[in-house]
Coordinates of C-alpha atoms in Angstrom, one line a residue:
M58 CA -56.1 94.9 22.1
A59 CA -57.6 98.3 21.5
F60 CA -55.0 101.1 20.9
T61 CA -55.0 104.9 21.3
P62 CA -54.1 107.3 18.4
D63 CA -50.9 108.1 20.2
Q64 CA -49.9 104.5 20.7
L65 CA -50.5 103.8 17.0
E66 CA -48.4 106.9 16.0
T67 CA -45.7 105.9 18.3
T68 CA -45.5 102.4 16.9
K69 CA -45.7 103.7 13.3
Q70 CA -42.7 106.1 14.1
R71 CA -40.6 103.3 15.5
F72 CA -41.0 101.2 12.3
Q73 CA -40.3 104.1 10.1
N74 CA -37.2 105.0 12.1
A75 CA -36.1 101.4 11.4
G76 CA -36.9 101.6 7.6
Q77 CA -39.8 99.1 8.0
E78 CA -42.8 101.7 7.7
H79 CA -44.3 99.5 4.6
V80 CA -45.8 97.2 7.3
F81 CA -48.6 100.0 7.6
K82 CA -49.1 100.3 4.0
F83 CA -52.8 98.4 4.0
F84 CA -53.6 99.3 7.7
D85 CA -56.3 101.8 6.8
E86 CA -58.0 99.1 4.4
L87 CA -58.4 96.9 7.6
D88 CA -61.5 96.7 9.8
L89 CA -61.1 97.5 13.4
H90 CA -60.5 93.8 14.4
E91 CA -57.8 93.2 11.9
Q92 CA -56.1 96.6 12.8
E93 CA -56.1 95.6 16.3
A94 CA -54.6 92.2 15.4
L95 CA -51.7 93.7 13.3
F96 CA -51.1 96.5 15.9
D97 CA -50.6 93.8 18.6
Q98 CA -48.2 91.7 16.3
L99 CA -46.2 94.7 15.5
N100 CA -46.0 96.0 18.9
A101 CA -44.6 92.8 20.0
I102 CA -41.7 92.9 17.5
D103 CA -38.5 94.5 18.6
V104 CA -37.7 96.0 15.1
E105 CA -34.4 97.5 16.1
R106 CA -33.0 94.2 17.2
L107 CA -34.4 92.6 14.3
N108 CA -32.5 94.9 11.9
I109 CA -29.2 94.3 14.0
I110 CA -29.9 90.6 13.6
Y111 CA -30.4 90.7 9.9
E112 CA -27.1 92.6 9.5
K113 CA -25.2 90.0 11.7
A114 CA -26.7 87.1 9.7
V115 CA -25.7 88.7 6.3
Q116 CA -22.2 89.3 7.7
G117 CA -22.1 85.6 9.1
A118 CA -23.2 84.3 5.7
E119 CA -20.6 86.1 4.0
A120 CA -17.9 84.9 6.3
A121 CA -19.1 81.5 6.4
G122 CA -16.5 79.0 5.3
T123 CA -13.7 81.4 6.6
I124 CA -11.9 78.9 8.9
A125 CA -8.6 80.1 10.0
S126 CA -7.9 76.9 12.0
L127 CA -9.7 73.6 12.7
E128 CA -8.8 71.1 15.3
P129 CA -10.2 67.9 16.7
L130 CA -11.9 67.8 20.1
G131 CA -8.9 66.1 21.7
S132 CA -9.0 65.8 25.5
A133 CA -12.4 67.5 25.5
M134 CA -14.0 64.2 24.5
E135 CA -14.0 60.8 25.6
S136 CA -15.7 57.7 24.4
M137 CA -18.4 55.2 25.5
L138 CA -17.0 52.9 22.8
N139 CA -13.9 52.2 24.4
A140 CA -14.5 53.2 28.2
S141 CA -14.0 50.2 30.6
P142 CA -17.4 48.8 32.1
E143 CA -16.0 50.2 35.3
K144 CA -15.9 53.7 34.1
I145 CA -19.3 53.5 32.4
R146 CA -20.6 52.1 35.6
E147 CA -19.1 55.0 37.5
W148 CA -20.8 57.6 35.2
E149 CA -24.2 55.9 35.4
T150 CA -23.9 55.8 39.3
L151 CA -23.2 59.6 39.5
G152 CA -26.0 60.3 36.9
Y153 CA -28.5 58.3 38.7
G154 CA -27.5 59.7 42.0
A155 CA -28.2 63.2 40.6
I156 CA -31.5 62.0 39.4
A157 CA -32.2 60.4 42.8
H158 CA -31.5 63.7 44.5
G159 CA -33.8 65.6 42.3
Q160 CA -31.1 67.5 40.4
V161 CA -32.0 66.6 36.8
A162 CA -34.7 67.7 34.4
V163 CA -35.2 67.1 30.7
I164 CA -35.8 69.7 28.0
L165 CA -37.3 68.3 24.7
M166 CA -37.1 70.4 21.6
A167 CA -40.4 69.3 19.9
G168 CA -41.4 72.2 17.8
G169 CA -41.5 70.4 14.4
Q170 CA -44.5 69.0 12.6
G171 CA -44.4 65.7 10.6
T172 CA -44.8 67.6 7.3
R173 CA -42.2 65.5 5.3
L174 CA -43.7 62.4 6.9
G175 CA -47.2 63.3 5.3
S176 CA -48.6 64.6 8.7
S177 CA -49.3 68.1 10.0
A178 CA -49.3 66.8 13.6
P179 CA -46.3 67.4 16.0
K180 CA -43.7 65.0 15.0
G181 CA -43.7 63.4 18.4
C182 CA -47.2 62.1 17.8
Y183 CA -45.8 60.2 14.9
N184 CA -46.5 56.3 14.8
I185 CA -43.4 54.6 13.3
N186 CA -45.3 51.4 13.1
L187 CA -43.9 49.6 16.0
P188 CA -45.6 46.4 17.0
S189 CA -46.9 48.4 20.1
E190 CA -47.9 51.4 17.8
K191 CA -46.4 53.7 20.4
P192 CA -45.6 57.3 19.2
L193 CA -42.2 58.8 19.9
F194 CA -43.6 60.9 22.9
Q195 CA -44.7 57.7 24.6
L196 CA -41.4 56.1 24.0
Q197 CA -39.6 58.9 25.5
A198 CA -42.2 59.2 28.4
E199 CA -41.7 55.6 29.4
R200 CA -37.9 56.1 29.3
I201 CA -38.3 58.8 31.9
L202 CA -40.6 56.6 34.0
R203 CA -38.1 53.8 33.9
A204 CA -35.3 56.3 34.9
Q205 CA -37.1 57.5 37.7
E206 CA -37.7 53.9 39.0
I207 CA -34.1 52.9 38.8
A208 CA -33.0 56.2 40.3
R209 CA -35.1 55.5 43.4
Q210 CA -32.6 52.6 44.2
Y211 CA -30.1 55.4 44.7
R212 CA -31.8 56.6 47.8
K213 CA -32.7 55.1 50.9
P214 CA -36.4 53.9 51.3
G215 CA -38.7 56.0 53.2
H216 CA -37.7 59.4 51.7
S217 CA -40.5 61.9 51.8
D218 CA -40.4 63.0 48.2
S219 CA -40.7 60.7 45.2
C220 CA -38.0 60.5 42.5
V221 CA -39.1 62.9 39.8
I222 CA -37.4 64.0 36.4
P223 CA -39.4 67.3 35.4
W224 CA -39.9 67.2 31.6
Y225 CA -40.0 70.7 29.9
I226 CA -41.3 70.4 26.2
M227 CA -40.5 73.2 23.8
T228 CA -43.2 73.5 21.2
S229 CA -43.9 76.2 18.5
G230 CA -47.0 78.1 17.5
P231 CA -48.4 75.3 15.3
T232 CA -47.5 72.4 17.6
H233 CA -48.4 73.8 21.2
G234 CA -52.0 73.2 21.4
P235 CA -51.9 69.7 19.5
T236 CA -48.9 68.5 21.8
Y237 CA -50.7 69.6 25.1
E238 CA -54.0 67.8 23.7
F239 CA -52.3 64.7 22.7
F240 CA -50.6 64.4 26.1
K241 CA -53.9 65.1 28.0
A242 CA -55.7 62.5 25.7
N243 CA -53.3 60.0 26.6
N244 CA -52.9 60.7 30.5
F245 CA -49.6 62.1 30.1
F246 CA -48.5 58.5 29.4
G247 CA -48.2 57.8 33.1
L248 CA -46.3 60.8 34.1
K249 CA -47.9 63.3 36.7
E250 CA -49.1 66.3 34.8
E251 CA -47.5 68.7 37.1
N252 CA -44.2 67.5 36.1
V253 CA -44.7 68.0 32.5
T254 CA -44.3 71.7 31.3
F255 CA -45.1 73.0 27.9
F256 CA -43.6 76.3 26.6
E257 CA -43.3 78.1 23.0
Q258 CA -40.2 78.7 21.4
G259 CA -39.8 82.3 20.2
T260 CA -40.6 83.7 16.4
L261 CA -39.1 86.2 14.3
P262 CA -40.7 87.9 11.2
C263 CA -39.6 86.6 7.8
L264 CA -37.7 89.1 5.8
T265 CA -37.0 89.7 2.1
M266 CA -33.5 89.3 0.8
E267 CA -33.1 93.0 1.4
G268 CA -34.1 92.7 5.1
K269 CA -37.6 94.1 4.8
I270 CA -40.3 92.6 6.8
I271 CA -42.7 90.3 4.9
L272 CA -46.5 90.9 5.1
E273 CA -48.1 87.5 4.6
D274 CA -51.3 89.3 3.9
K275 CA -52.4 92.9 4.6
G276 CA -53.0 92.4 8.2
R277 CA -50.5 89.9 9.1
V278 CA -46.5 89.8 9.2
A279 CA -45.0 86.5 8.1
I280 CA -43.3 84.8 11.2
A281 CA -41.3 81.8 11.7
P282 CA -39.9 79.9 14.8
D283 CA -36.4 81.2 15.5
G284 CA -34.6 77.9 15.2
N285 CA -33.8 75.3 17.9
G286 CA -31.1 77.9 19.3
G287 CA -34.5 79.8 20.4
I288 CA -34.5 77.5 23.2
Y289 CA -32.2 79.7 25.5
A290 CA -34.4 82.7 25.2
A291 CA -37.5 80.7 25.6
V292 CA -36.3 79.3 28.8
Q293 CA -35.6 82.8 30.2
N294 CA -38.9 84.2 28.9
K295 CA -41.4 81.3 29.5
G296 CA -40.4 80.8 33.3
V297 CA -38.4 77.6 32.7
I298 CA -35.2 78.8 34.4
A299 CA -37.2 80.1 37.3
S300 CA -39.0 76.6 37.5
L301 CA -35.7 74.8 37.4
K302 CA -34.1 76.8 40.2
Q303 CA -37.4 76.4 42.2
R304 CA -37.2 72.8 42.1
G305 CA -33.6 72.6 42.7
I306 CA -32.5 71.4 39.2
L307 CA -28.7 71.7 38.7
Y308 CA -28.5 69.7 35.4
T309 CA -30.6 69.4 32.3
H310 CA -30.4 66.8 29.4
C311 CA -31.7 68.6 26.1
Y312 CA -32.5 66.5 23.0
C313 CA -34.6 66.4 19.8
V314 CA -38.0 64.8 19.4
D315 CA -37.3 63.0 16.1
N316 CA -34.5 60.8 17.5
C317 CA -36.3 57.5 18.2
L318 CA -33.3 56.0 20.3
A319 CA -32.7 59.3 22.6
R320 CA -31.9 57.9 26.1
V321 CA -33.8 60.4 27.8
A322 CA -32.2 61.6 31.0
D323 CA -29.1 59.4 30.2
P324 CA -27.5 58.7 33.4
A325 CA -24.1 58.0 31.9
F326 CA -24.1 61.1 29.9
I327 CA -25.2 63.1 32.9
G328 CA -22.8 61.5 35.2
Y329 CA -19.8 61.9 32.6
S330 CA -20.6 65.6 32.3
I331 CA -21.0 66.2 36.1
S332 CA -17.6 64.3 36.6
K333 CA -15.9 66.6 34.2
G334 CA -17.4 69.7 35.7
T335 CA -19.1 70.5 32.5
D336 CA -21.5 73.5 32.1
C337 CA -22.1 72.9 28.4
G338 CA -21.7 69.3 26.9
V339 CA -22.8 67.5 23.9
K340 CA -23.2 63.9 22.6
V341 CA -21.6 62.9 19.4
V342 CA -21.4 59.8 17.2
R343 CA -18.8 58.8 14.7
K344 CA -19.3 59.7 11.1
E345 CA -19.9 56.7 9.1
Q346 CA -18.3 58.0 5.8
P347 CA -16.2 61.1 5.2
E348 CA -18.9 62.3 2.9
E349 CA -21.7 62.0 5.5
P350 CA -23.4 65.4 5.4
V351 CA -23.5 66.1 9.1
G352 CA -21.9 68.8 11.2
V353 CA -18.9 68.0 13.2
V354 CA -18.0 69.2 16.7
S355 CA -14.5 70.5 16.7
I356 CA -12.4 73.5 17.7
K357 CA -13.0 76.1 15.2
N358 CA -11.1 79.0 15.1
G359 CA -9.8 78.4 18.6
N360 CA -13.5 77.9 20.0
Y361 CA -15.5 74.9 20.5
G362 CA -18.2 74.8 17.8
V363 CA -19.9 73.0 15.0
V364 CA -18.4 73.2 11.6
E365 CA -20.8 72.3 8.8
Y366 CA -19.9 69.8 6.2
S367 CA -20.0 72.4 3.6
E368 CA -17.3 74.3 5.4
I369 CA -14.7 71.5 5.5
T370 CA -12.3 70.9 2.6
K371 CA -12.1 67.6 1.3
E372 CA -8.8 66.9 2.6
L373 CA -9.8 67.6 6.1
T374 CA -13.1 65.6 5.7
E375 CA -10.9 62.5 4.6
R376 CA -8.2 62.8 7.2
R377 CA -7.9 59.8 9.5
N378 CA -6.0 59.1 12.6
E379 CA -3.5 56.2 13.2
D380 CA -6.4 53.8 14.2
G381 CA -8.2 54.5 11.0
S382 CA -10.9 56.7 12.4
L383 CA -11.8 60.1 10.7
T384 CA -9.8 63.0 12.5
F385 CA -13.0 65.1 12.2
G386 CA -15.5 62.5 12.8
A387 CA -17.5 63.6 15.9
A388 CA -21.0 64.1 14.3
N389 CA -23.4 66.4 16.1
I390 CA -26.8 64.8 16.9
A391 CA -28.4 67.7 18.8
N392 CA -28.0 66.0 22.2
H393 CA -26.9 68.3 25.0
F394 CA -26.1 68.7 28.7
F395 CA -26.4 72.1 30.3
S396 CA -25.9 73.3 34.0
T397 CA -28.7 75.5 35.2
A398 CA -26.0 78.0 35.9
F399 CA -25.0 78.0 32.1
L400 CA -28.6 78.5 31.0
E401 CA -29.0 81.2 33.3
R402 CA -25.8 82.8 32.0
V403 CA -26.7 82.8 28.3
P404 CA -28.5 86.4 28.4
S405 CA -25.1 87.8 29.2
F406 CA -23.8 86.9 25.8
A407 CA -27.0 86.6 23.7
A408 CA -26.3 89.6 21.9
E409 CA -23.3 88.0 20.4
L410 CA -24.9 84.7 19.1
E411 CA -25.0 84.1 15.6
Y412 CA -28.1 84.1 13.4
H413 CA -28.3 81.9 10.2
I414 CA -30.3 82.7 7.2
A415 CA -32.6 80.0 5.7
K416 CA -33.9 81.0 2.2
K417 CA -37.4 79.8 1.9
K418 CA -40.6 80.2 -0.3
I419 CA -42.7 82.5 1.7
K420 CA -46.1 83.8 0.9
Y421 CA -46.2 87.7 0.7
V422 CA -48.3 90.6 -0.4
D423 CA -47.3 92.4 -3.4
L424 CA -47.1 96.2 -2.0
T425 CA -48.1 97.7 -5.2
T426 CA -51.3 95.7 -5.9
G427 CA -52.1 94.2 -2.6
E428 CA -52.3 90.8 -4.1
Q429 CA -51.0 87.7 -2.2
I430 CA -48.3 85.7 -4.0
S431 CA -47.4 82.1 -3.6
P432 CA -43.9 82.0 -4.9
K433 CA -42.5 79.1 -6.7
S434 CA -38.9 79.9 -5.8
N435 CA -37.3 81.3 -2.7
S436 CA -38.9 84.8 -2.0
G437 CA -37.4 85.5 1.3
M438 CA -35.6 84.4 4.5
K439 CA -36.1 82.9 7.9
L440 CA -33.5 83.8 10.7
E441 CA -32.5 81.0 12.8
C442 CA -30.2 80.6 15.9
F443 CA -28.8 77.1 16.2
V444 CA -28.7 75.3 19.7
F445 CA -24.8 74.6 19.3
D446 CA -24.0 78.3 18.8
V447 CA -23.5 78.6 22.6
F448 CA -20.7 76.3 22.5
P449 CA -17.8 79.0 22.3
Y450 CA -19.2 80.4 25.6
A451 CA -18.9 77.4 27.6
H452 CA -16.5 77.7 30.7
A453 CA -16.2 73.8 30.7
F454 CA -17.2 72.3 27.5
S455 CA -17.0 68.4 27.0
A456 CA -18.3 65.8 24.5
L457 CA -19.2 62.1 25.1
E458 CA -19.0 59.8 22.1
V459 CA -21.7 57.1 22.1
D460 CA -22.7 54.3 19.9
R461 CA -24.7 55.3 16.9
K462 CA -26.8 52.2 17.0
E463 CA -27.6 52.6 20.5
D464 CA -28.3 56.4 20.8
F465 CA -29.1 57.7 17.4
S466 CA -31.8 57.1 14.6
P467 CA -33.3 60.4 13.3
L468 CA -36.9 60.5 11.6
K469 CA -36.4 63.2 9.0
N470 CA -37.9 61.7 5.6
A471 CA -41.0 60.3 4.1
P472 CA -41.9 56.6 4.4
G473 CA -40.4 54.5 1.9
T474 CA -37.1 56.8 1.5
G475 CA -35.0 54.1 3.0
V476 CA -32.8 56.7 5.1
D477 CA -33.8 58.3 8.5
C478 CA -37.4 57.4 7.8
P479 CA -40.2 55.5 9.7
E480 CA -39.0 52.1 8.5
T481 CA -35.4 52.8 9.7
S482 CA -36.4 54.2 13.0
R483 CA -38.6 50.9 13.6
R484 CA -35.8 48.7 12.5
D485 CA -33.4 50.4 14.7
I486 CA -35.5 50.1 17.7
V487 CA -36.6 46.5 17.2
A488 CA -32.8 45.6 16.7
Q489 CA -31.9 47.3 19.8
H490 CA -34.3 45.3 21.8
V491 CA -33.2 42.2 20.3
R492 CA -29.6 43.1 21.4
F493 CA -31.0 43.8 24.9
I494 CA -32.2 40.2 25.1
E495 CA -29.0 38.7 23.5
A496 CA -26.9 40.6 25.7
A497 CA -28.8 39.1 28.8
G498 CA -28.1 35.7 27.5
G499 CA -31.5 35.1 25.7
K500 CA -32.6 34.6 22.2
V501 CA -35.4 36.0 20.1
V502 CA -36.9 33.7 17.4
G503 CA -40.0 33.4 15.2
P504 CA -41.2 34.9 11.8
H505 CA -38.8 37.6 10.3
S506 CA -36.1 37.2 13.1
D507 CA -33.6 38.1 10.8
N508 CA -35.6 41.1 9.4
F509 CA -35.9 43.9 12.0
E510 CA -38.2 45.9 9.6
L511 CA -40.9 43.1 10.0
L512 CA -40.1 41.3 13.2
Q513 CA -42.8 41.8 15.5
F514 CA -40.9 42.2 18.9
E515 CA -40.6 45.0 21.2
V516 CA -39.6 45.7 24.9
S517 CA -41.3 48.7 26.6
P518 CA -38.7 51.3 28.0
W519 CA -40.8 50.6 31.3
V520 CA -39.5 47.2 31.5
S521 CA -35.8 48.0 30.5
Y522 CA -34.3 51.5 29.9
A523 CA -30.8 50.1 28.6
G524 CA -30.9 46.3 28.7
E525 CA -31.0 46.2 32.4
G526 CA -33.2 43.9 34.6
L527 CA -33.6 41.0 31.9
A528 CA -30.8 38.5 32.6
D529 CA -32.4 36.8 35.5
I530 CA -35.5 35.9 33.4
V531 CA -34.0 35.3 29.8
R532 CA -30.6 33.8 30.3
G533 CA -30.4 30.6 28.5
K534 CA -34.0 30.9 27.3
T535 CA -36.2 32.0 24.1
I536 CA -38.6 34.4 23.4
T537 CA -40.8 33.5 20.3
A538 CA -42.2 36.5 18.2
P539 CA -44.6 38.1 17.8
A540 CA -44.0 39.4 21.5
V541 CA -44.6 42.9 22.8
I542 CA -43.4 43.1 26.2
E543 CA -45.0 45.7 28.2
T544 CA -44.6 44.6 31.7
R545 CA -42.1 42.2 33.7
E546 CA -45.0 39.9 33.8
D547 CA -45.1 39.9 29.9
L548 CA -41.3 39.1 30.0
I549 CA -41.7 36.0 32.2
R550 CA -44.9 35.0 30.2
F551 CA -43.2 35.2 26.6
T552 CA -39.9 33.6 27.9
Q553 CA -39.5 29.7 27.6

């Protein structure tokens, strides 16, 4: 955008007053197009707020690990692992009822790229080598389709509007365009385009360790996404809150794209949260071992929050309850329930939210020579807000413990790593689908039936969301792999 001399002077003065005037160091060397691009970028930065965020982040880093008191969640948490079938059915009925009445939406945090996986594409596009070769986005879309179909049974026939779970997908700068194009090329995986909304999370300038804005090159500031906690500002600034209210949405389920087992719009979790009057809730799984490096949802210094593995003493990490379970064992899996009223309330306390420092290797321009440097060690910081930073501000917080093997298998690491990698994601989905058949009274046989990393067997979420709708066909019968079951017709055909 073209700018006037007065506009340029005003912006320069604003950055000078904030001690960040060095961003104009090479301005006069740029051509007009480059000057306009840098001016637009700088004009969009709230530099005074940035300085405040930096100071708070530094103070927070210095105070990290200072825990006056730490308590387990206690009555704020219930568990799917020991809840009765009747109680679980009650939660599911409440959840499906809310979906049926158009009160539930899903927010997906999908800003990450598959860099560690050897791909520059959005992580949701990644193919974990399932027999069907479906990417993560498709698995999640089909779970929404199935949840919508089941929920229709919770309303009388003939209702004028169809059962819809709107899907709001938070992207980042590098993934926004490719994500939309991927959905469009795949016909939105059977969902209606008007019910899938893409919005970008915010960004913040990268800073030196002294809090100075980093110039990536002479005409551009280095920026980075503001962390998954940036979702709260993004839903406000990108019109998502307005859309939720316009649609009459009361509750949202929010999760990360890299969890291949995520039960999207999970009716049991939604129903549980509604039954507790929750405005901000979280799913957790049991820590497998005391030394597992995960954050733990707990009561930290009198407030609900997540205490990082590095903050807990060895004694607290290893403390156990009478039944042998870890006292501090509620592992955070970034899977959340929010009321729309809570999301709408976040701006009232947003200024109090913590920002966290992530030290990184960031390209920068040497302000003396003008040369771009690609550092071999950490040269600066990215400032991030985490999605769980809002927990202390909940009026009614609750947690639901779920079974790890049914709900959580993250995709974090490169192929062949052996932990949280494509092979373990594939294994965990195939194993779950075999359990669905076995729980329904059937059996899966064939080559590699005892090795889920190789077994060629899969049940589309469109056929069964969580094991339902199978028993009448598979009970007492056998399915022989290879078998990819995409429809109920396939289920009948493969069952003998």
